[in-house]
Coordinates of C-alpha atoms in Angstrom, one line a residue:
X1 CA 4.9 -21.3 19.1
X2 CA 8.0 -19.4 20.4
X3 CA 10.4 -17.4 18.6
X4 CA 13.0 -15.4 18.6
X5 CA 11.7 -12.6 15.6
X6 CA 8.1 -12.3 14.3
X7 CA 8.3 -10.6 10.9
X8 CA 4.7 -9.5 9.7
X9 CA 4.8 -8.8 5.8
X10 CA 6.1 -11.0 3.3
X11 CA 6.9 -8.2 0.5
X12 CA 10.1 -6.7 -0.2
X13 CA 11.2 -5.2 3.6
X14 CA 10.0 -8.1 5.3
X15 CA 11.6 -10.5 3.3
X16 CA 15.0 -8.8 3.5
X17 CA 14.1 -8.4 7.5
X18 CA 14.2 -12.1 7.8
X19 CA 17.2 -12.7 6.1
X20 CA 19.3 -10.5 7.8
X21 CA 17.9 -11.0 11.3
X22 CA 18.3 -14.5 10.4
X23 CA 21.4 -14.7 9.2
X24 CA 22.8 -12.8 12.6
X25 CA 21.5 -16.2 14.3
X26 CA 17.9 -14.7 15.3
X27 CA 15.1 -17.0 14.9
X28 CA 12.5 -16.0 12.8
X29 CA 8.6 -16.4 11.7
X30 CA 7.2 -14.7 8.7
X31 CA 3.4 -14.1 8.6
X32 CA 2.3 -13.8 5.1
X33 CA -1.2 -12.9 4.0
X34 CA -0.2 -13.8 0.4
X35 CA 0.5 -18.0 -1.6
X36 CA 4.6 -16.5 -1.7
X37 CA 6.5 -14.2 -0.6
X38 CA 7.7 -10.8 -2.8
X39 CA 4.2 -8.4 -1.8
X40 CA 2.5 -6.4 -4.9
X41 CA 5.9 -5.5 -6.6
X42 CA 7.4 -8.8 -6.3
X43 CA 4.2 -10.4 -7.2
X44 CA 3.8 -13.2 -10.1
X45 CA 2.7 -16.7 -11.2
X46 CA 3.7 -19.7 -13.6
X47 CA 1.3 -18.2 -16.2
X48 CA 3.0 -15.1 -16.6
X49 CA 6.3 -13.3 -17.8
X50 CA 7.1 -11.0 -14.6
X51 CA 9.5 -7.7 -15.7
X52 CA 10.5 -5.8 -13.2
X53 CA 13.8 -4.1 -12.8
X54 CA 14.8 -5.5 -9.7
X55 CA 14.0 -9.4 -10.4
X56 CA 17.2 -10.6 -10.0
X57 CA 18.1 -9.1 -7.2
X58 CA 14.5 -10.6 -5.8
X59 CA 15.2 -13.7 -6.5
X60 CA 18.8 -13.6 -4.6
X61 CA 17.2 -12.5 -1.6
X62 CA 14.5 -15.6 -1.8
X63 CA 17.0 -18.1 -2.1
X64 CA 19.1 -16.6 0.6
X65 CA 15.9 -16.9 2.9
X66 CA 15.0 -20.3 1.6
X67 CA 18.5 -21.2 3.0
X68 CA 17.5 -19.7 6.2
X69 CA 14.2 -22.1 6.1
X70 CA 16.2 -25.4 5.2
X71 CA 18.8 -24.4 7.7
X72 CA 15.9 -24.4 10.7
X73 CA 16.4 -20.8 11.6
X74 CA 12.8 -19.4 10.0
X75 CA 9.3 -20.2 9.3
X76 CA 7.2 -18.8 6.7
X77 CA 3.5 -18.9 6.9
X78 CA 1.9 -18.3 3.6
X79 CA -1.9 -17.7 3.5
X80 CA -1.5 -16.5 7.1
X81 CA -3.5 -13.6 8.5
X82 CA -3.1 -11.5 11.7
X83 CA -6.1 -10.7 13.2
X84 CA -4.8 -9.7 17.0
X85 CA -1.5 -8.4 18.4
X86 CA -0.2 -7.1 22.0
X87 CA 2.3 -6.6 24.5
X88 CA 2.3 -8.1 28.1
X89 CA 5.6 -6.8 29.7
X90 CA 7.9 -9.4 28.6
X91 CA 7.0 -10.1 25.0
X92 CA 4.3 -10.0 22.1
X93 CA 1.4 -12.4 21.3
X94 CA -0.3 -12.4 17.6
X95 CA -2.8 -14.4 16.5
X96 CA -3.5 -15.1 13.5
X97 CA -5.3 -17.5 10.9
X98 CA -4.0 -19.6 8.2
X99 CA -5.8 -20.7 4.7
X100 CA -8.5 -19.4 2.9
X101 CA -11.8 -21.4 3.6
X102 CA -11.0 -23.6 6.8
X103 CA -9.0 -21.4 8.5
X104 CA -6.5 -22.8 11.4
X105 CA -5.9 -20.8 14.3
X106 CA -1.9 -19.7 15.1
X107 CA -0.9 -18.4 18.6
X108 CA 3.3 -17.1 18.4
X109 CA 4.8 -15.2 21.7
X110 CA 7.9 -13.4 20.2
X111 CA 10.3 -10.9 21.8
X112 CA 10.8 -8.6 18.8
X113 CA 8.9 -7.6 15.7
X114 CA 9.6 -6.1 12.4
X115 CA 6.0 -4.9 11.0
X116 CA 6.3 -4.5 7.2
X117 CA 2.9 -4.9 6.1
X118 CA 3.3 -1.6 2.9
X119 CA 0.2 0.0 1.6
X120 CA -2.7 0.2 -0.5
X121 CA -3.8 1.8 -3.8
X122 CA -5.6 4.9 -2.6
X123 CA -8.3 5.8 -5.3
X124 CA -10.8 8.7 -5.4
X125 CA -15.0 8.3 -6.2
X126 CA -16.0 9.3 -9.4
X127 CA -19.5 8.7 -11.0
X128 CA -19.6 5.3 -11.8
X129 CA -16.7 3.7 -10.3
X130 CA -18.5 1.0 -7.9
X131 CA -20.0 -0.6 -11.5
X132 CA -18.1 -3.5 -12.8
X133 CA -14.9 -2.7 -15.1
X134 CA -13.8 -0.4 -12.7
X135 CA -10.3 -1.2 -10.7
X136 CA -7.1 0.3 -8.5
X137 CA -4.2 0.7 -11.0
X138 CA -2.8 -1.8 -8.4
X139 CA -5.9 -4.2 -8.5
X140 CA -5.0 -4.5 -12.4
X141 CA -1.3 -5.5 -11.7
X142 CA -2.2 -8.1 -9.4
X143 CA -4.5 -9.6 -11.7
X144 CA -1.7 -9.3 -14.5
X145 CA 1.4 -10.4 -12.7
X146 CA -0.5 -13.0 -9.8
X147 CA -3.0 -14.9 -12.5
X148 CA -2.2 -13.8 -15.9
X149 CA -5.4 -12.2 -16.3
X150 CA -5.9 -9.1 -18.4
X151 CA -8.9 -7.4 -16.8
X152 CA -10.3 -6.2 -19.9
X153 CA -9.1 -5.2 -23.7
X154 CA -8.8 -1.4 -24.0
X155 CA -8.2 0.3 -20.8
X156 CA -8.1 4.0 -19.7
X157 CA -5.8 4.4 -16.5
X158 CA -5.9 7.8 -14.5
X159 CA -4.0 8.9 -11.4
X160 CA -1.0 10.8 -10.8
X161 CA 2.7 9.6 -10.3
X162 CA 5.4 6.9 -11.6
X163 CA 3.0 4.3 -10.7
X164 CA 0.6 5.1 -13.5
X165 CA 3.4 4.8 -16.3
X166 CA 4.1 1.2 -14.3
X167 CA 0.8 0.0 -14.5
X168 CA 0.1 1.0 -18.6
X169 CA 3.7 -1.2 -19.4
X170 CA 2.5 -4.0 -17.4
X171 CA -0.7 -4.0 -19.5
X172 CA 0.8 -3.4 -22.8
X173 CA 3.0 -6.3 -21.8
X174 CA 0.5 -8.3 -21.2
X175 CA -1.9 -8.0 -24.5
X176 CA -3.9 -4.8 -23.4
X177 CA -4.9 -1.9 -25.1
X178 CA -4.1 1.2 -23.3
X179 CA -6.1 4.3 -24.9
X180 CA -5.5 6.9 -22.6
X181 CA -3.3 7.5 -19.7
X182 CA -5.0 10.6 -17.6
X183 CA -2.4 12.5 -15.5
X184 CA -3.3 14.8 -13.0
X185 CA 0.1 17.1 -13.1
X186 CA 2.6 16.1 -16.3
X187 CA 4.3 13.0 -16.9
X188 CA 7.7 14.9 -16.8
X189 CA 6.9 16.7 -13.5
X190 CA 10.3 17.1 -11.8
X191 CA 11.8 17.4 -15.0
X192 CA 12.3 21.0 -13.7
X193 CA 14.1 20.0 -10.3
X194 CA 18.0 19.2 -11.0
X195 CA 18.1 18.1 -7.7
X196 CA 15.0 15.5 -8.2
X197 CA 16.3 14.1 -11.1
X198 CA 20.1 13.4 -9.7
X199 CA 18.3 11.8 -6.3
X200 CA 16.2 9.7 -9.1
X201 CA 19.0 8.9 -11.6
X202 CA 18.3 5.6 -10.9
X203 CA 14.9 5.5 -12.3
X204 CA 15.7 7.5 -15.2
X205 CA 16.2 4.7 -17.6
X206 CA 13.3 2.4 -16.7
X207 CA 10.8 5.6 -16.8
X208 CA 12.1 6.2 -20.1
X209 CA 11.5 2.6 -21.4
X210 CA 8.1 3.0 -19.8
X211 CA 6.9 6.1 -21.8
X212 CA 8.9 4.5 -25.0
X213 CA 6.8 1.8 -24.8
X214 CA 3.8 3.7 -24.4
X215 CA 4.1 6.7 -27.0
X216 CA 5.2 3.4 -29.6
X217 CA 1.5 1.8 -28.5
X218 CA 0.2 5.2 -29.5
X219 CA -1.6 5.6 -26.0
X220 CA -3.0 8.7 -25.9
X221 CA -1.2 11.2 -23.1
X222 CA -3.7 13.6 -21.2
X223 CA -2.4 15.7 -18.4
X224 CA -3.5 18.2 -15.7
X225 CA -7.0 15.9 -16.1
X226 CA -8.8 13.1 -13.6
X227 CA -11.2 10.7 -14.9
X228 CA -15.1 12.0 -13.5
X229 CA -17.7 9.6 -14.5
X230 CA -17.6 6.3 -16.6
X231 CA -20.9 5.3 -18.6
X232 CA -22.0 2.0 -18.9
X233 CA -24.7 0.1 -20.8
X234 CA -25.9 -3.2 -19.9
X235 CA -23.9 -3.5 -16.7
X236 CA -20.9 -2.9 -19.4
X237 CA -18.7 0.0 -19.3
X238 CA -18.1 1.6 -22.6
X239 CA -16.3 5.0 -21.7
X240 CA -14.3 7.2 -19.5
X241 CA -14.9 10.9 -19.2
X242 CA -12.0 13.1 -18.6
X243 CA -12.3 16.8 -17.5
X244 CA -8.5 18.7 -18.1
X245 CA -8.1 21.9 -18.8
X246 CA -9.8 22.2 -22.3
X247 CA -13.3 20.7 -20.9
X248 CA -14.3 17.2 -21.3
X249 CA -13.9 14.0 -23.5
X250 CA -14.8 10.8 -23.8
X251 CA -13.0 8.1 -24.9
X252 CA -14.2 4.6 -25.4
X253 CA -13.0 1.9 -23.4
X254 CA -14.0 -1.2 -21.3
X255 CA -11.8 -1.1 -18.4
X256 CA -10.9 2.1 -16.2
X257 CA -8.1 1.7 -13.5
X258 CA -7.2 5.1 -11.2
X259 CA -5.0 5.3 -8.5
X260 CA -4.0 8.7 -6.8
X261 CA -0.3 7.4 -4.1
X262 CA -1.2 4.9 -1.7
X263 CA -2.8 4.8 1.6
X264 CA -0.3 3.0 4.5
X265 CA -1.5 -0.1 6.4
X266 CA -1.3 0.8 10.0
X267 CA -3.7 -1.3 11.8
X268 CA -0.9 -3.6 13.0
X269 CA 1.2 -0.9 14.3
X270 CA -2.3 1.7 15.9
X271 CA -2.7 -1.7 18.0
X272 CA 1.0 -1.6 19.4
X273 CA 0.9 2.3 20.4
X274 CA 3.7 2.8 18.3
X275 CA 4.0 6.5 17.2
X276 CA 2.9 8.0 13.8
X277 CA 4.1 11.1 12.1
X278 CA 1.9 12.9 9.5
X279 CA 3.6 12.6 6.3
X280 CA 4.3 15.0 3.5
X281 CA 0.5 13.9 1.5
X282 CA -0.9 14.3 4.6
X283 CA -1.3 10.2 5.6
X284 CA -0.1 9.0 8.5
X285 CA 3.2 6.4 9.1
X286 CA 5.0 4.9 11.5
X287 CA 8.2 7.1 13.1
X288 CA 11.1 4.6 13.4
X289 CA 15.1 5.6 14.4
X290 CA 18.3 5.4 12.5
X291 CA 17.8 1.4 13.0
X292 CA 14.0 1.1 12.1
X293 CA 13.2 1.4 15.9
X294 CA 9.7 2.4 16.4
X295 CA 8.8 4.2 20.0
X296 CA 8.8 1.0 21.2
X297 CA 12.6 -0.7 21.3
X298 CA 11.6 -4.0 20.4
X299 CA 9.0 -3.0 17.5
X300 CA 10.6 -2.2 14.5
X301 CA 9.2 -1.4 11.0
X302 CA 10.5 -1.0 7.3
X303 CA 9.0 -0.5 4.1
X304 CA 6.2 1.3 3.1
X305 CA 5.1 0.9 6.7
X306 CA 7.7 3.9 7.6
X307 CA 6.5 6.3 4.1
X308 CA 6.0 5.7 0.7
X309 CA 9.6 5.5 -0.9
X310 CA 9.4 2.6 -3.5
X311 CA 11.0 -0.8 -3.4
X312 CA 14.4 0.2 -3.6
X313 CA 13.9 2.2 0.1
X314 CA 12.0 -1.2 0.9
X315 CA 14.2 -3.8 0.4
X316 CA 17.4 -1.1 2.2
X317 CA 15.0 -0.6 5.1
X318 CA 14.1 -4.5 5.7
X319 CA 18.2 -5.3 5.6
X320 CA 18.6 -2.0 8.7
X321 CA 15.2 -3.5 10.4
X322 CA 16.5 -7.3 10.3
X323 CA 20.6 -6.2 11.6
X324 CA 18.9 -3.9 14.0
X325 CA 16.4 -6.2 15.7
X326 CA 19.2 -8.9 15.7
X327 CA 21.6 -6.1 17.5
X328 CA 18.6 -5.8 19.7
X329 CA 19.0 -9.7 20.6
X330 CA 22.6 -8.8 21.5
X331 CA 23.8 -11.1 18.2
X332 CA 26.9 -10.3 16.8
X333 CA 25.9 -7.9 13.3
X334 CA 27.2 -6.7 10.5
X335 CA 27.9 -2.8 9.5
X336 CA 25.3 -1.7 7.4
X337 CA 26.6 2.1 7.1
X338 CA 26.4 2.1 3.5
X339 CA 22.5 0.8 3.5
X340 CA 21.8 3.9 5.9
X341 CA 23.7 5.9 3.3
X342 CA 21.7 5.0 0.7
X343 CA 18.3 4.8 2.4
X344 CA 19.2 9.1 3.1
X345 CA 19.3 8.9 -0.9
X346 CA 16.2 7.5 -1.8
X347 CA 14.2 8.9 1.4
X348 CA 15.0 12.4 -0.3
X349 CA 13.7 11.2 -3.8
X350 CA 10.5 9.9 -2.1
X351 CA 10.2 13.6 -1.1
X352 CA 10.7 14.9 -4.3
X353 CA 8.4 12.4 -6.1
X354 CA 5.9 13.9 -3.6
X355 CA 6.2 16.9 -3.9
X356 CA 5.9 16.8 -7.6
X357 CA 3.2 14.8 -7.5
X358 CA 0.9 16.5 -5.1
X359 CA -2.8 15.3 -4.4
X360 CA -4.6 18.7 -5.1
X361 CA -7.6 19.3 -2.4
X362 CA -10.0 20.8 -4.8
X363 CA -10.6 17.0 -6.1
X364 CA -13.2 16.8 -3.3
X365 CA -15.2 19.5 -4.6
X366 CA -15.5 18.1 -8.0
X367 CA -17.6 15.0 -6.7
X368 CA -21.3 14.5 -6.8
X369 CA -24.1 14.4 -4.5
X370 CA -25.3 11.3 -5.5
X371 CA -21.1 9.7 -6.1
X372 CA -20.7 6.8 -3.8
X373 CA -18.1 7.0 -1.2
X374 CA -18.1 4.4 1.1
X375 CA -18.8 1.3 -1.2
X376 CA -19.7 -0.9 2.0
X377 CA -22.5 0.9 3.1
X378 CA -23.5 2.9 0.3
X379 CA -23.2 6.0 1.7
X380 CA -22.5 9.2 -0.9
X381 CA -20.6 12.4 -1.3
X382 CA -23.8 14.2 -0.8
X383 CA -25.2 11.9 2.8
X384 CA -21.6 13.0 4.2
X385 CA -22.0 16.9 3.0
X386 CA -25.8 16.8 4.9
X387 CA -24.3 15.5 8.0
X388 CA -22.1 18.6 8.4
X389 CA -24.9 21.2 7.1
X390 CA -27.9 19.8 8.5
X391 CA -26.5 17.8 11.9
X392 CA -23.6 19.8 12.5
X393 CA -20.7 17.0 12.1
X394 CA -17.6 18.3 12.6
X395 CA -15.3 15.3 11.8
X396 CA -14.8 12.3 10.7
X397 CA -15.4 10.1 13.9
X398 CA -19.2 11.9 14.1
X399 CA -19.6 11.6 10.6
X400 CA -19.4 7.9 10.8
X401 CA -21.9 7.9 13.5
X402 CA -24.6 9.6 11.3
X403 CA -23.8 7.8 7.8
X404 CA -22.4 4.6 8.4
X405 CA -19.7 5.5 6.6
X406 CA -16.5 3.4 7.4
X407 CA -18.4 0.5 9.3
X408 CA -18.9 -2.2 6.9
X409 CA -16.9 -5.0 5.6
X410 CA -13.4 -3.6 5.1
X411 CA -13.5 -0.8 8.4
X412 CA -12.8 1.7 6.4
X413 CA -9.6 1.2 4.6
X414 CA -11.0 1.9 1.1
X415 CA -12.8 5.0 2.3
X416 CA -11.5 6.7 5.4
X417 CA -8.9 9.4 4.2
X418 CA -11.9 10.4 1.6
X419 CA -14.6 10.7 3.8
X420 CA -12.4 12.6 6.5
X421 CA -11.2 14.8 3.5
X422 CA -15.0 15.5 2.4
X423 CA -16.1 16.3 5.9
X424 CA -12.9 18.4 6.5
X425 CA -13.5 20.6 2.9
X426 CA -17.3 21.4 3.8
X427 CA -15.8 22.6 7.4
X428 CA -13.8 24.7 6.4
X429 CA -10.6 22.9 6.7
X430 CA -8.0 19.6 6.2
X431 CA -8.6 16.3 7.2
X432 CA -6.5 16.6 10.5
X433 CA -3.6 14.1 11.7
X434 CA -5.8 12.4 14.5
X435 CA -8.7 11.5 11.9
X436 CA -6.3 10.2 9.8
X437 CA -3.9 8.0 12.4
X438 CA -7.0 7.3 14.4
X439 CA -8.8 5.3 11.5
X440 CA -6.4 2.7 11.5
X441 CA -7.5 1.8 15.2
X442 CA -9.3 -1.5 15.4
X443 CA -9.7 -4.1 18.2
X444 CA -9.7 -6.9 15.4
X445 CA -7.3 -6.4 12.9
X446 CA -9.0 -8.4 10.0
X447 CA -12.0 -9.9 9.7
X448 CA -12.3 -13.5 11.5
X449 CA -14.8 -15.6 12.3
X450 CA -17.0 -15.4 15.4
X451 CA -15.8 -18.8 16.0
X452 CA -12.4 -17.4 16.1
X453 CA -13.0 -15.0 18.9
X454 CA -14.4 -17.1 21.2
X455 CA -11.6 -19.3 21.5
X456 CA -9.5 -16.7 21.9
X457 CA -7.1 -17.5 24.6
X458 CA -5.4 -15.6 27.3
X459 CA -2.2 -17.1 27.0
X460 CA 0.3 -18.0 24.2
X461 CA 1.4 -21.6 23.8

């Protein structure tokens, strides 16, 4: 298959991508890994009421696109995963495979892309958390919004940031007990910055509804605290402990869900060469231009995929990615000067949301010996500390050599960042930009079978 426009992401950036490159006449496919398009934020089913503050304006921008589908000018491929892309000169190739169980193998040769593929929940070890009624504070909203399943009846969430007040609504909403809500700073952490709080008026109200609705469920509020260890008893877990400043508690619960930011999805973009810049938590994103260029001039990425800035930055970004990338087809385009206006906006509350909501490094030395890091291949806090002391690993890279950590079924993307950071703390140091930007490096994407890779064809049809 040929086309003009390959968008890769079917969340909030991508979807506005294809509309506007689209509408400006481009032809478009959109490779989604999810059953419909809206990503994490957007995400819901039949079974379930779906409240978020920007609904409406979701559902505008899918009927615009389904338009777009009737009127010929895109495909969207659902259930579609890339497992290969590259660059021969005159355009791109990705392949990709479609369904779930008996997969079907696509081959598109496009001369642009717009990679919006967002992030992942990035959640730190504690004793306990591989055990069953342990999840991401993301992982508990997908189950929520996408099946209308509440992973459990009283729940203690932990993490740091907006997302956690989120993620206690959405259960509350959805039957849950919420008994604790474990901050690591304060729930009212750039309540202190004037500037913050102008550049995030326009969260104010919805964060207020969020901690209404959680002081009138009578969830408990913990801050400057992190969830350590769970218990369990018959493969059931029946508490959280929580070390804050005044020592540590328990509190009863079936169902602990953490997240600490999010970790960017870069394997599609370390394939193209595109270039990276360290961002302000230390992760690694793409660098993209004043049109979502990427170093590349006919790559072009929005969305998380660029920094963590929310959905509001997302859907802005998609609308610049999809006019530039039809201005880079030479189609007629609309101005989008006020969308680059507002992007500046909420790019400088992203900053201030991380900067008040910092990741502290001493986290690493509060884990272990015996905490499981890398879930895949069962290797520990304490196998990764040995490897420095005892065979004198100095990074990441050589750390995975001697554990194994990183090299089972997901490559690394749950545990990466926190095995560079543990092997950076016992050395002395941070986990350093090329660790980070170089763990997203993979030959295949995702996982596929053999089968796949054998048919694997030199050129596109």
């Amino acid at each position: 298959m040929r086309t003009d426009v390959v968008v890769i992401g079917g969340g909030g950036a991508g979807l506005t991508a294809a509309v506007r490159a689209s509408e400006c006449g481009a032809r478009v496919v959109v490779i989604d890994n999810s059953a419909a398009l809206g990503g994490q934020y957007f995400r819901h089913s039949d079974h379930t009421p779906h409240h978020v503050p920007e609904r409406n304006i979701f559902l505008e921008w899918q009927r615009r696109l389904q338009s777009q589908i009737d009127a010929g000018r895109v495909t969207y491929l659902s259930r579609t995963t890339v497992w290969s892309v590259s660059h021969d000169g005159e355009g791109f190739i990705v392949r990709a495979t479609k369904g779930e169980r008996d997969k079907s193998e696509i081959t598109l040769r496009t001369q642009r892309m717009v990679i919006a593929t967002g992030a992942i929940d990035r959640a730190l070890p504690y004793d306990g958390w591989t055990l069953p009624g342990n999840y991401t504070l993301g992982g508990v909203q997908s189950l929520i919004k996408g099946h209308g399943v509440v992973p459990g009846s009283r729940f203690v969430l932990g993490g740091t940031g907006p997302f956690l007040l989120a993620a206690a609504a959405s259960v509350i909403d959805a039957g849950g007990t919420v008994a604790a809500l474990v901050e690591a700073h304060t729930f009212t952490a750039m309540s202190k910055n004037p500037a913050a709080l102008w550049a995030g008026r326009h969260k104010i109200p919805t964060a207020i509804e969020y901690l209404r609705k959680i002081r009138k469920h009578g969830t408990q509020l913990i801050t400057h605290a992190r969830v350590i260890a769970v218990t369990h008893d018959n493969n059931m877990l029946r508490s959280a402990q929580v070390h804050n400043r005044a020592g540590v508690k328990n509190i009863a619960c079936d169902a602990v869900a953490t997240g600490f930011g999010f970790s960017i999805n870069l394997e599609i973009p370390s394939a193209l060469g595109v270039t990276l810049i360290q961002t302000l938590d230390g992760d690694a994103a793409v660098q993209v231009d004043d049109w979502q260029t990427t170093s590349h001039p006919y790559i072009f990425a929005a969305g998380e995929t660029t920094g963590i800035a929310g959905i509001d930055a997302a859907l802005i970004e998609g609308e610049i990615a999809g006019v530039g990338v039809a201005r880079s087809l030479q189609l007629a385009v609309p101005d989008v000067t006020t969308q680059k206006k507002v992007r500046a906006n909420l790019h400088r509350f992203a900053k201030f949301l991380a900067t008040s909501y910092p990741l502290e490094y001493q986290w690493v030395s509060e884990v272990a010996d015996d905490t499981v890091v890398c879930r895949c291949e069962e290797v520990t806090a304490g196998q990764l500390r040995r490897s420095v002391h005892e065979r004198g690993v100095a990074d990441s890279r050589s750390a995975k050599l001697f554990t194994r950590a990183g090299m089972g079924w997901c490559q690394g993307r749950q545990c990466a960042r926190t095995c560079s950071d543990i092997v950076a703390y016992e050395t002395g140091g941070a986990s350093t930009f090329s660790d980070v930007a170089g763990a997203a490096k993979r030959t295949i994407i995702n996982p596929v079978p053999l089968g796949v890779i054998a048919s694997w064809k030199d050129d596109a049809n």
